[in-house]
CSV table of C-alpha atoms and ligand atoms in Angstrom, one decimal:
chain,number,residue,atom,x,y,z
A,1,MET,CA,-14.2,-26.1,-5.8
A,2,ALA,CA,-13.7,-28.6,-3.1
A,3,GLY,CA,-10.4,-30.4,-3.4
A,4,ASP,CA,-8.8,-27.7,-5.4
A,5,LYS,CA,-5.3,-26.6,-4.5
A,6,VAL,CA,-4.7,-22.9,-4.6
A,7,ILE,CA,-1.4,-21.3,-3.8
A,8,LEU,CA,-0.7,-17.6,-3.9
A,9,LEU,CA,3.0,-16.4,-4.3
A,10,ASP,CA,2.9,-13.0,-2.9
A,11,PHE,CA,4.8,-10.2,-1.0
A,12,TYR,CA,3.1,-8.6,1.9
A,13,PRO,CA,3.3,-4.9,1.1
A,14,SER,CA,2.4,-5.4,-2.6
A,15,MET,CA,-0.6,-3.5,-3.8
A,16,PHE,CA,-0.8,-5.9,-6.8
A,17,GLY,CA,-0.6,-9.0,-4.5
A,18,MET,CA,-3.4,-7.5,-2.3
A,19,ARG,CA,-5.7,-7.4,-5.3
A,20,ALA,CA,-5.5,-11.2,-5.5
A,21,ARG,CA,-5.9,-11.5,-1.7
A,22,VAL,CA,-9.0,-9.4,-1.6
A,23,ALA,CA,-10.5,-11.2,-4.6
A,24,LEU,CA,-9.8,-14.6,-3.1
A,25,SER,CA,-11.1,-13.6,0.3
A,26,VAL,CA,-14.3,-12.1,-1.1
A,27,LYS,CA,-14.9,-15.3,-3.1
A,28,GLY,CA,-14.3,-17.4,0.0
A,29,VAL,CA,-11.5,-19.4,-1.7
A,30,GLU,CA,-9.2,-21.3,0.7
A,31,TYR,CA,-5.6,-20.9,-0.4
A,32,GLU,CA,-2.1,-21.3,0.8
A,33,TYR,CA,-0.2,-18.0,1.1
A,34,ARG,CA,3.5,-18.1,0.4
A,35,GLU,CA,5.6,-15.0,1.1
A,36,GLU,CA,8.3,-14.4,-1.4
A,37,ASP,CA,11.7,-12.9,-0.8
A,38,LEU,CA,11.9,-10.8,-3.9
A,39,ARG,CA,15.7,-10.6,-3.6
A,40,ASN,CA,15.9,-14.3,-3.4
A,41,LYS,CA,13.0,-15.7,-5.4
A,42,SER,CA,11.8,-19.2,-4.9
A,43,GLN,CA,12.3,-21.8,-7.6
A,44,LEU,CA,8.5,-22.0,-7.8
A,45,LEU,CA,8.1,-18.3,-8.6
A,46,LEU,CA,10.9,-18.4,-11.3
A,47,GLU,CA,9.3,-21.4,-12.9
A,48,SER,CA,5.7,-20.0,-12.6
A,49,ASN,CA,6.4,-16.6,-14.0
A,50,PRO,CA,9.6,-17.1,-16.1
A,51,VAL,CA,9.3,-13.9,-18.1
A,52,HIS,CA,8.6,-11.2,-15.5
A,53,LYS,CA,9.4,-13.2,-12.4
A,54,LYS,CA,7.0,-11.1,-10.4
A,55,ILE,CA,4.4,-11.7,-7.8
A,56,PRO,CA,1.5,-12.1,-7.5
A,57,VAL,CA,1.2,-15.6,-9.0
A,58,LEU,CA,-1.8,-17.7,-8.4
A,59,ILE,CA,-1.2,-21.4,-8.8
A,60,HIS,CA,-4.4,-23.3,-9.3
A,61,ASN,CA,-4.0,-27.1,-9.3
A,62,GLY,CA,-0.5,-26.7,-10.5
A,63,LYS,CA,-1.3,-24.1,-13.2
A,64,PRO,CA,0.2,-20.6,-12.7
A,65,VAL,CA,-1.8,-17.5,-13.4
A,66,CYS,CA,0.3,-14.3,-13.6
A,67,GLU,CA,-0.7,-10.6,-13.6
A,68,SER,CA,-3.2,-9.1,-11.1
A,69,LEU,CA,-6.7,-8.5,-12.2
A,70,ILE,CA,-6.8,-5.3,-14.1
A,71,ILE,CA,-4.4,-2.6,-14.7
A,72,VAL,CA,-6.1,0.5,-15.7
A,73,GLU,CA,-4.0,3.4,-16.9
A,74,TYR,CA,-4.5,5.7,-13.9
A,75,ILE,CA,-3.8,2.9,-11.4
A,76,ASP,CA,-0.3,2.7,-12.9
A,77,GLU,CA,-0.1,6.5,-12.8
A,78,MET,CA,-1.2,6.5,-9.2
A,79,TYR,CA,1.6,4.0,-8.4
A,80,ASP,CA,4.2,6.4,-9.7
A,81,ALA,CA,2.7,9.5,-8.2
A,82,GLY,CA,2.3,7.7,-4.9
A,83,LYS,CA,5.9,6.6,-4.9
A,84,LYS,CA,7.0,10.2,-5.5
A,85,VAL,CA,5.0,11.3,-2.4
A,86,TRP,CA,7.0,9.1,0.0
A,87,THR,CA,10.4,8.8,-1.6
A,88,THR,CA,11.2,12.4,-2.6
A,89,GLN,CA,11.5,15.8,-1.0
A,90,GLY,CA,10.9,19.5,-1.8
A,91,GLU,CA,9.6,20.4,-5.2
A,92,GLU,CA,9.5,16.9,-6.6
A,93,GLN,CA,7.5,15.8,-3.6
A,94,GLU,CA,5.0,18.7,-4.0
A,95,ALA,CA,4.6,17.8,-7.7
A,96,GLY,CA,4.0,14.2,-6.7
A,97,LYS,CA,1.4,15.2,-4.2
A,98,LYS,CA,-0.4,17.4,-6.7
A,99,GLU,CA,-0.4,14.6,-9.3
A,100,PHE,CA,-1.6,12.1,-6.8
A,101,VAL,CA,-4.4,14.2,-5.5
A,102,GLU,CA,-5.5,14.9,-9.1
A,103,ILE,CA,-5.7,11.2,-9.8
A,104,LEU,CA,-7.7,10.6,-6.6
A,105,LYS,CA,-10.1,13.4,-7.6
A,106,GLN,CA,-10.6,11.8,-10.9
A,107,LEU,CA,-11.4,8.5,-9.2
A,108,GLU,CA,-13.7,10.4,-6.8
A,109,SER,CA,-15.7,11.9,-9.6
A,110,GLU,CA,-15.9,8.4,-11.2
A,111,LEU,CA,-17.4,7.2,-7.9
A,112,GLY,CA,-19.9,10.0,-7.9
A,113,GLU,CA,-22.7,9.5,-5.4
A,114,LYS,CA,-22.6,5.7,-5.6
A,115,PRO,CA,-21.6,3.7,-2.6
A,116,PHE,CA,-19.2,1.6,-4.6
A,117,PHE,CA,-17.6,2.0,-8.1
A,118,GLY,CA,-19.9,-0.5,-9.7
A,119,GLY,CA,-23.0,0.6,-7.8
A,120,ASP,CA,-24.5,-0.7,-4.6
A,121,ASN,CA,-22.1,-3.6,-4.1
A,122,PHE,CA,-18.4,-4.1,-3.7
A,123,GLY,CA,-17.2,-5.2,-7.1
A,124,PHE,CA,-14.4,-5.6,-9.6
A,125,VAL,CA,-13.1,-2.0,-9.7
A,126,ASP,CA,-13.3,-1.8,-5.9
A,127,VAL,CA,-11.1,-4.8,-5.6
A,128,ALA,CA,-8.6,-3.1,-7.9
A,129,LEU,CA,-8.6,0.2,-6.1
A,130,ILE,CA,-9.0,-0.5,-2.4
A,131,THR,CA,-5.5,-1.9,-2.0
A,132,PHE,CA,-4.1,1.5,-2.7
A,133,SER,CA,-5.8,2.9,0.4
A,134,THR,CA,-3.5,0.8,2.6
A,135,TRP,CA,-0.7,3.1,1.6
A,136,PHE,CA,-2.6,6.3,2.3
A,137,HIS,CA,-1.3,6.5,5.9
A,138,THR,CA,2.3,6.3,4.6
A,139,TYR,CA,1.7,9.0,1.9
A,140,GLU,CA,-0.1,11.3,4.3
A,141,THR,CA,2.5,10.9,7.1
A,142,LEU,CA,5.6,11.1,4.9
A,143,GLY,CA,4.1,13.7,2.5
A,144,ASN,CA,2.6,15.7,5.4
A,145,PHE,CA,-0.8,16.2,3.8
A,146,SER,CA,-4.4,15.0,4.3
A,147,ILE,CA,-6.1,13.0,1.6
A,148,LYS,CA,-9.5,13.5,3.3
A,149,GLU,CA,-9.2,17.2,3.0
A,150,HIS,CA,-9.0,16.9,-0.8
A,151,CYS,CA,-11.2,13.8,-1.4
A,152,PRO,CA,-13.6,13.3,1.5
A,153,LYS,CA,-16.0,11.1,-0.5
A,154,LEU,CA,-13.2,8.8,-1.5
A,155,ILE,CA,-12.3,8.3,2.1
A,156,GLU,CA,-15.9,7.5,2.9
A,157,TRP,CA,-15.7,4.9,0.2
A,158,VAL,CA,-12.6,3.4,1.8
A,159,LYS,CA,-14.4,3.2,5.2
A,160,ARG,CA,-17.4,1.5,3.5
A,161,CYS,CA,-15.1,-1.1,1.9
A,162,LEU,CA,-13.3,-1.7,5.2
A,163,GLU,CA,-16.6,-2.4,6.9
A,164,ILE,CA,-16.7,-5.6,4.7
A,165,GLY,CA,-14.9,-8.1,6.9
A,166,GLU,CA,-13.6,-10.2,4.0
A,167,VAL,CA,-12.1,-7.1,2.5
A,168,SER,CA,-10.5,-5.6,5.6
A,169,LYS,CA,-9.0,-8.9,6.8
A,170,ALA,CA,-7.3,-9.5,3.4
A,171,LEU,CA,-5.6,-6.1,3.3
A,172,ALA,CA,-2.2,-5.3,4.8
A,173,GLU,CA,-2.2,-3.1,7.9
A,174,PRO,CA,-1.3,0.6,7.1
A,175,ASN,CA,1.0,0.8,10.2
A,176,LYS,CA,3.0,-2.2,8.9
A,177,ILE,CA,3.2,-0.6,5.4
A,178,TYR,CA,4.5,2.6,7.1
A,179,ASP,CA,7.2,0.7,8.9
A,180,PHE,CA,8.2,-1.1,5.7
A,181,ALA,CA,8.4,2.3,3.9
A,182,LEU,CA,10.5,3.9,6.6
A,183,ALA,CA,12.9,0.9,6.6
A,184,LEU,CA,13.2,1.2,2.9
A,185,LYS,CA,13.7,4.9,3.0
A,186,SER,CA,16.5,4.6,5.5
A,187,LYS,CA,18.1,1.9,3.4
A,188,PHE,CA,18.0,4.3,0.3
A,189,ALA,CA,19.5,7.1,2.5
A,190,ALA,CA,22.3,4.8,3.6
A,191,GLN,CA,23.2,3.9,0.1
B,1,LIG,C1,2.8,-6.2,-11.4
B,1,LIG,C2,3.3,-7.0,-10.3
B,1,LIG,C3,4.5,-6.4,-9.6
B,1,LIG,O1,5.0,-5.3,-9.9
B,1,LIG,C4,0.6,-7.4,-11.7
B,1,LIG,O2,0.6,-8.5,-11.3
B,1,LIG,O3,-0.3,-6.6,-11.8
B,1,LIG,N1,1.6,-6.1,-13.5
B,1,LIG,C5,1.9,-6.9,-12.4
B,1,LIG,N2,5.2,-7.2,-8.7
B,1,LIG,C6,6.4,-6.7,-8.0
B,1,LIG,C7,6.2,-6.5,-6.6
B,1,LIG,S1,4.9,-5.3,-6.2
B,1,LIG,O4,5.5,-4.0,-6.7
B,1,LIG,C8,7.5,-7.8,-8.2
B,1,LIG,O5,7.2,-9.0,-8.1
B,1,LIG,N3,8.7,-7.4,-8.4
B,1,LIG,C9,9.8,-8.2,-8.4
B,1,LIG,C10,10.8,-7.9,-9.5
B,1,LIG,O6,10.5,-7.0,-10.3
B,1,LIG,O7,11.9,-8.5,-9.6
């Protein structure tokens, strides 16, 4: 609504934060984006989400809303499996890849022959899932495998979503995510 003040406390590579960005963008909501340093959180974040202290937090006319849109069980599973793909090696990594591909196949069968998860139009479930695709390049490069080989229809769905300008402009760039992941990996290795 005109005159509304909307602030998003967020963190660029966050898949959860991106859900909020995609939804705001698709709805055409103007908002102020505030990047958080998660090791040195702002007073506003600590006050707005005092229990979990996590981003994303949407602040609408001074009222904070926490938790991204929907957390379905296999999204959380995918988060863990995805993490294994880029942070581990050897057998653990292979197991992570297998788990990750199985989850994607499950999603692909859910999609079926439809253009989008809800049918003909980009909808709620697409918002929740498309953000994960920004990490695919990182998983594929660091995991040395091809998602398209296993799930070609899901990759077609990603392309369809990215053809929607409001969606693609709100998502993080896969190359930046990759740089972020590499930097984090070398930090882990140095510790
Ligand atoms: C998860 C948000 C989250 O994990 C949601 O909004 O969907 N269930 C929540 N946020 C992370 C960054 S993204 O991995 C976060 O803010 N972590 C900071 C911390 O744990 O201190």
